[in-house]
PDB file of C-alpha atoms in Angstrom:
ATOM      1  CA  UNK A 233       0.000   0.000   0.000  1.00 43.00           C
ATOM      2  CA  UNK A 234       1.314   3.462  -0.788  1.00 41.00           C
ATOM      3  CA  UNK A 235       0.034   6.939  -0.100  1.00 40.00           C
ATOM      4  CA  UNK A 236      -0.293   9.462  -2.921  1.00 38.00           C
ATOM      5  CA  UNK A 237      -0.931  13.159  -2.928  1.00 36.00           C
ATOM      6  CA  UNK A 238      -1.605  16.014  -5.280  1.00 36.00           C
ATOM      7  CA  UNK A 239       0.864  18.890  -5.291  1.00 34.00           C
ATOM      8  CA  UNK A 240      -0.353  21.966  -3.472  1.00 32.00           C
ATOM      9  CA  UNK A 241       1.300  25.171  -4.577  1.00 32.00           C
ATOM     10  CA  UNK A 242       2.257  27.954  -2.256  1.00 34.00           C
ATOM     11  CA  UNK A 243       3.732  27.347   1.151  1.00 33.00           C
ATOM     12  CA  UNK A 244       2.044  29.143   4.043  1.00 35.00           C
ATOM     13  CA  UNK A 245       4.090  30.034   7.105  1.00 39.00           C
ATOM     14  CA  UNK A 246       2.233  29.622  10.372  1.00 39.00           C
ATOM     15  CA  UNK A 247       2.551  32.709  12.595  1.00 41.00           C
ATOM     16  CA  UNK A 248       3.923  31.849  16.012  1.00 44.00           C
ATOM     17  CA  UNK A 249       4.912  28.298  15.021  1.00 45.00           C
ATOM     18  CA  UNK A 250       7.570  27.020  17.426  1.00 51.00           C
ATOM     19  CA  UNK A 251      10.457  25.815  15.237  1.00 52.00           C
ATOM     20  CA  UNK A 252      11.803  23.633  18.059  1.00 74.00           C
ATOM     21  CA  UNK A 253       8.838  21.263  17.784  1.00 89.00           C
ATOM     22  CA  UNK A 254       8.615  18.855  14.854  1.00 94.00           C
ATOM     23  CA  UNK A 255       6.410  19.846  11.944  1.00 94.00           C
ATOM     24  CA  UNK A 256       5.058  16.304  11.764  1.00 94.00           C
ATOM     25  CA  UNK A 257       4.992  13.258  14.001  1.00 96.00           C
ATOM     26  CA  UNK A 258       4.569   9.945  12.202  1.00 96.00           C
ATOM     27  CA  UNK A 259       3.047   7.297  14.500  1.00 97.00           C
ATOM     28  CA  UNK A 260       3.244   3.629  13.555  1.00 97.00           C
ATOM     29  CA  UNK A 261       1.951   0.569  15.405  1.00 97.00           C
ATOM     30  CA  UNK A 262       3.525  -2.749  14.521  1.00 97.00           C
ATOM     31  CA  UNK A 263       3.716  -6.372  15.572  1.00 97.00           C
ATOM     32  CA  UNK A 264       5.930  -8.937  13.862  1.00 96.00           C
ATOM     33  CA  UNK A 265       6.009  -7.037  10.553  1.00 96.00           C
ATOM     34  CA  UNK A 266       9.694  -6.178  10.489  1.00 95.00           C
ATOM     35  CA  UNK A 267      10.106  -6.198   6.703  1.00 95.00           C
ATOM     36  CA  UNK A 268       6.999  -4.095   6.054  1.00 95.00           C
ATOM     37  CA  UNK A 269       7.981  -1.693   8.813  1.00 97.00           C
ATOM     38  CA  UNK A 270      11.455  -1.267   7.318  1.00 96.00           C
ATOM     39  CA  UNK A 271       9.898  -0.194   4.005  1.00 95.00           C
ATOM     40  CA  UNK A 272       7.526   2.205   5.789  1.00 95.00           C
ATOM     41  CA  UNK A 273      10.352   3.779   7.815  1.00 96.00           C
ATOM     42  CA  UNK A 274      12.568   4.085   4.754  1.00 95.00           C
ATOM     43  CA  UNK A 275       9.781   5.851   2.853  1.00 94.00           C
ATOM     44  CA  UNK A 276       9.275   8.289   5.752  1.00 94.00           C
ATOM     45  CA  UNK A 277      13.010   8.963   5.866  1.00 91.00           C
ATOM     46  CA  UNK A 278      13.378   9.321   2.086  1.00 90.00           C
ATOM     47  CA  UNK A 279      10.379  11.607   1.599  1.00 84.00           C
ATOM     48  CA  UNK A 280      10.487  13.999   4.549  1.00 76.00           C
ATOM     49  CA  UNK A 281      12.064  16.746   2.388  1.00 74.00           C
ATOM     50  CA  UNK A 282      12.343  20.025   4.305  1.00 83.00           C
ATOM     51  CA  UNK A 283      10.116  19.032   7.219  1.00 90.00           C
ATOM     52  CA  UNK A 284      11.270  18.320  10.728  1.00 93.00           C
ATOM     53  CA  UNK A 285       9.759  14.845  11.222  1.00 94.00           C
ATOM     54  CA  UNK A 286       9.546  12.860  14.435  1.00 96.00           C
ATOM     55  CA  UNK A 287       8.815   9.122  14.142  1.00 97.00           C
ATOM     56  CA  UNK A 288       7.322   7.032  16.944  1.00 98.00           C
ATOM     57  CA  UNK A 289       6.867   3.273  16.613  1.00 98.00           C
ATOM     58  CA  UNK A 290       4.892   1.242  19.114  1.00 97.00           C
ATOM     59  CA  UNK A 291       6.123  -2.345  19.046  1.00 97.00           C
ATOM     60  CA  UNK A 292       3.178  -4.454  20.185  1.00 95.00           C
ATOM     61  CA  UNK A 293       5.279  -7.301  21.645  1.00 94.00           C
ATOM     62  CA  UNK A 294       7.021  -8.406  18.434  1.00 96.00           C
ATOM     63  CA  UNK A 295       9.107 -11.555  18.481  1.00 95.00           C
ATOM     64  CA  UNK A 296      10.725 -11.159  15.047  1.00 95.00           C
ATOM     65  CA  UNK A 297      13.503  -8.718  15.934  1.00 93.00           C
ATOM     66  CA  UNK A 298      11.528  -5.609  14.981  1.00 94.00           C
ATOM     67  CA  UNK A 299      12.930  -3.449  17.791  1.00 92.00           C
ATOM     68  CA  UNK A 300      16.503  -4.492  17.063  1.00 93.00           C
ATOM     69  CA  UNK A 301      16.297  -3.610  13.371  1.00 92.00           C
ATOM     70  CA  UNK A 302      14.782  -0.192  14.202  1.00 93.00           C
ATOM     71  CA  UNK A 303      17.572   0.563  16.684  1.00 94.00           C
ATOM     72  CA  UNK A 304      20.204  -0.546  14.185  1.00 94.00           C
ATOM     73  CA  UNK A 305      18.938   1.142  11.010  1.00 94.00           C
ATOM     74  CA  UNK A 306      16.837   4.026  12.372  1.00 94.00           C
ATOM     75  CA  UNK A 307      18.338   5.168  15.689  1.00 95.00           C
ATOM     76  CA  UNK A 308      16.433   8.481  15.514  1.00 94.00           C
ATOM     77  CA  UNK A 309      13.083   6.624  15.715  1.00 96.00           C
ATOM     78  CA  UNK A 310      11.490   6.530  19.147  1.00 97.00           C
ATOM     79  CA  UNK A 311      10.394   3.015  20.105  1.00 96.00           C
ATOM     80  CA  UNK A 312       7.731   2.289  22.673  1.00 96.00           C
ATOM     81  CA  UNK A 313       7.892  -1.350  23.755  1.00 94.00           C
ATOM     82  CA  UNK A 314       4.639  -2.940  24.813  1.00 92.00           C
ATOM     83  CA  UNK A 315       5.079  -6.051  26.981  1.00 92.00           C
ATOM     84  CA  UNK A 316       1.853  -7.484  25.523  1.00 94.00           C
ATOM     85  CA  UNK A 317      -0.019  -7.186  22.243  1.00 95.00           C
ATOM     86  CA  UNK A 318      -2.627  -4.689  23.368  1.00 92.00           C
ATOM     87  CA  UNK A 319      -4.164  -4.104  19.944  1.00 93.00           C
ATOM     88  CA  UNK A 320      -3.992  -1.187  17.545  1.00 94.00           C
ATOM     89  CA  UNK A 321      -6.007   1.559  19.267  1.00 93.00           C
ATOM     90  CA  UNK A 322      -4.375   1.371  22.724  1.00 94.00           C
ATOM     91  CA  UNK A 323      -0.936   1.196  21.095  1.00 96.00           C
ATOM     92  CA  UNK A 324      -1.674   4.175  18.839  1.00 96.00           C
ATOM     93  CA  UNK A 325      -2.831   6.105  21.908  1.00 95.00           C
ATOM     94  CA  UNK A 326       0.611   5.538  23.456  1.00 96.00           C
ATOM     95  CA  UNK A 327       2.271   7.026  20.368  1.00 97.00           C
ATOM     96  CA  UNK A 328      -0.143   9.956  20.204  1.00 96.00           C
ATOM     97  CA  UNK A 329       0.494  10.769  23.866  1.00 96.00           C
ATOM     98  CA  UNK A 330       4.211  11.105  23.148  1.00 97.00           C
ATOM     99  CA  UNK A 331       3.849  12.990  19.831  1.00 97.00           C
ATOM    100  CA  UNK A 332       5.292  16.518  19.824  1.00 96.00           C
ATOM    101  CA  UNK A 333       4.666  17.500  16.216  1.00 95.00           C
ATOM    102  CA  UNK A 334       2.346  20.241  15.106  1.00 94.00           C
ATOM    103  CA  UNK A 335       0.586  17.596  12.998  1.00 95.00           C
ATOM    104  CA  UNK A 336       0.354  13.827  13.334  1.00 95.00           C
ATOM    105  CA  UNK A 337       0.260  11.168  10.637  1.00 95.00           C
ATOM    106  CA  UNK A 338      -0.993   7.736  11.711  1.00 95.00           C
ATOM    107  CA  UNK A 339       0.779   5.440   9.270  1.00 95.00           C
ATOM    108  CA  UNK A 340       0.169   1.728   8.789  1.00 93.00           C
ATOM    109  CA  UNK A 341       3.257  -0.413   9.154  1.00 95.00           C
ATOM    110  CA  UNK A 342       2.717  -1.762   5.625  1.00 92.00           C
ATOM    111  CA  UNK A 343       2.284   1.660   3.977  1.00 91.00           C
ATOM    112  CA  UNK A 344       4.897   3.517   1.969  1.00 91.00           C
ATOM    113  CA  UNK A 345       4.826   7.253   1.385  1.00 91.00           C
ATOM    114  CA  UNK A 346       5.218   8.762  -2.048  1.00 88.00           C
ATOM    115  CA  UNK A 347       7.744  11.583  -2.617  1.00 88.00           C
ATOM    116  CA  UNK A 348       6.670  14.900  -1.062  1.00 86.00           C
ATOM    117  CA  UNK A 349       3.468  13.405   0.400  1.00 88.00           C
ATOM    118  CA  UNK A 350       4.356  14.377   3.971  1.00 91.00           C
ATOM    119  CA  UNK A 351       5.066  17.955   2.950  1.00 91.00           C
ATOM    120  CA  UNK A 352       1.880  18.121   0.862  1.00 90.00           C
ATOM    121  CA  UNK A 353      -0.250  17.078   3.842  1.00 91.00           C
ATOM    122  CA  UNK A 354       1.425  19.614   6.131  1.00 92.00           C
ATOM    123  CA  UNK A 355       1.120  22.355   3.498  1.00 92.00           C
ATOM    124  CA  UNK A 356      -2.567  21.582   3.151  1.00 93.00           C
ATOM    125  CA  UNK A 357      -3.109  21.855   6.900  1.00 93.00           C
ATOM    126  CA  UNK A 358      -1.099  25.093   7.099  1.00 93.00           C
ATOM    127  CA  UNK A 359      -3.092  26.514   4.193  1.00 94.00           C
ATOM    128  CA  UNK A 360      -6.444  25.486   5.703  1.00 93.00           C
ATOM    129  CA  UNK A 361      -6.321  26.430   9.402  1.00 92.00           C
ATOM    130  CA  UNK A 362     -10.019  25.594   9.862  1.00 92.00           C
ATOM    131  CA  UNK A 363      -9.393  21.964   8.823  1.00 90.00           C
ATOM    132  CA  UNK A 364      -9.104  19.551  11.710  1.00 89.00           C
ATOM    133  CA  UNK A 365      -8.088  16.523   9.686  1.00 87.00           C
ATOM    134  CA  UNK A 366      -6.616  15.679   6.300  1.00 86.00           C
ATOM    135  CA  UNK A 367      -6.159  12.274   4.779  1.00 82.00           C
ATOM    136  CA  UNK A 368      -4.073  11.196   1.826  1.00 81.00           C
ATOM    137  CA  UNK A 369      -5.277   9.205  -1.128  1.00 80.00           C
ATOM    138  CA  UNK A 370      -4.365   5.602  -0.379  1.00 80.00           C
ATOM    139  CA  UNK A 371      -3.743   3.125  -3.170  1.00 79.00           C
ATOM    140  CA  UNK A 372      -3.091  -0.596  -3.075  1.00 77.00           C
ATOM    141  CA  UNK A 373      -0.333  -2.531  -4.826  1.00 78.00           C
ATOM    142  CA  UNK A 374      -2.370  -2.621  -8.051  1.00 83.00           C
ATOM    143  CA  UNK A 375      -2.740   1.161  -8.111  1.00 80.00           C
ATOM    144  CA  UNK A 376      -6.415   1.076  -7.072  1.00 80.00           C
ATOM    145  CA  UNK A 377      -7.772   3.625  -4.599  1.00 75.00           C
ATOM    146  CA  UNK A 378      -8.518   2.057  -1.226  1.00 73.00           C
ATOM    147  CA  UNK A 379     -11.817   3.239   0.289  1.00 63.00           C
ATOM    148  CA  UNK A 380     -12.824   3.286   3.935  1.00 55.00           C
ATOM    149  CA  UNK A 381     -14.179  -0.257   3.826  1.00 50.00           C
ATOM    150  CA  UNK A 382     -11.320  -1.365   1.573  1.00 49.00           C
ATOM    151  CA  UNK A 383     -13.871  -2.013  -1.130  1.00 51.00           C
ATOM    152  CA  UNK A 384     -13.474  -0.740  -4.697  1.00 56.00           C
ATOM    153  CA  UNK A 385     -17.083   0.472  -4.800  1.00 60.00           C
ATOM    154  CA  UNK A 386     -17.452   3.750  -2.925  1.00 57.00           C
ATOM    155  CA  UNK A 387     -21.217   3.727  -3.527  1.00 62.00           C
ATOM    156  CA  UNK A 388     -21.530   0.381  -1.756  1.00 63.00           C
ATOM    157  CA  UNK A 389     -19.461   1.792   1.108  1.00 62.00           C
ATOM    158  CA  UNK A 390     -21.833   4.720   1.457  1.00 63.00           C
ATOM    159  CA  UNK A 391     -24.945   2.525   1.351  1.00 61.00           C
ATOM    160  CA  UNK A 392     -23.539   0.223   4.025  1.00 60.00           C
ATOM    161  CA  UNK A 393     -23.250   3.283   6.259  1.00 63.00           C
ATOM    162  CA  UNK A 394     -26.898   4.201   5.669  1.00 70.00           C
ATOM    163  CA  UNK A 395     -28.387   0.697   5.800  1.00 68.00           C
ATOM    164  CA  UNK A 396     -27.321  -1.279   8.894  1.00 67.00           C
ATOM    165  CA  UNK A 397     -25.761  -4.027   6.799  1.00 63.00           C
ATOM    166  CA  UNK A 398     -22.113  -3.399   7.653  1.00 61.00           C
ATOM    167  CA  UNK A 399     -22.147  -5.453  10.911  1.00 68.00           C
ATOM    168  CA  UNK A 400     -23.649  -8.394   9.018  1.00 65.00           C
ATOM    169  CA  UNK A 401     -21.087  -8.067   6.213  1.00 63.00           C
ATOM    170  CA  UNK A 402     -18.230  -7.996   8.681  1.00 64.00           C
ATOM    171  CA  UNK A 403     -19.485 -11.150  10.435  1.00 67.00           C
ATOM    172  CA  UNK A 404     -20.117 -13.095   7.221  1.00 64.00           C
ATOM    173  CA  UNK A 405     -16.769 -14.608   6.227  1.00 59.00           C
ATOM    174  CA  UNK A 406     -17.701 -15.636   2.659  1.00 56.00           C
ATOM    175  CA  UNK A 407     -19.277 -12.286   1.816  1.00 51.00           C
ATOM    176  CA  UNK A 408     -16.344 -10.337   3.232  1.00 48.00           C
ATOM    177  CA  UNK A 409     -13.840 -12.038   0.956  1.00 51.00           C
ATOM    178  CA  UNK A 410     -16.089 -12.201  -2.102  1.00 47.00           C
ATOM    179  CA  UNK A 411     -16.596  -8.432  -2.152  1.00 45.00           C
TER     180      UNK A 411
END
């Protein structure tokens, strides 16, 4: 999975922005996905451009050497070790509590950022101070846009929000994989 963006022209300086804090904190939760995480971290490192980026990884009790590879290859990354696999949301909350950046990007451990995507998201937020949230366009390995329900049909996604069918779809194994 990779994250794309559209170029936004014109950089807006934020009055009173404290330059000692990171522009962006990238928070990643992982468990036993060392290879995917390496690609994600490399893409963050390669595409940060002029931003001051802080990276926080919550290791949800990995047993595959994830923490060791982060320390070796990415010593600037902050690692939070969880003694148990507490799940995604509690682990992400740990990262968010430590984040110091003006903006935060919650990144999946199997995602890779496209060039300038971090800067484009921050520029958008700086240019739209009334916006509380921005999300990138996410595409899968085949180049298809990934929707909220990870289904290629956005219309179906919308209808499942309106009609209470989503819980049934999520419980029905054969339907979930056939869609």
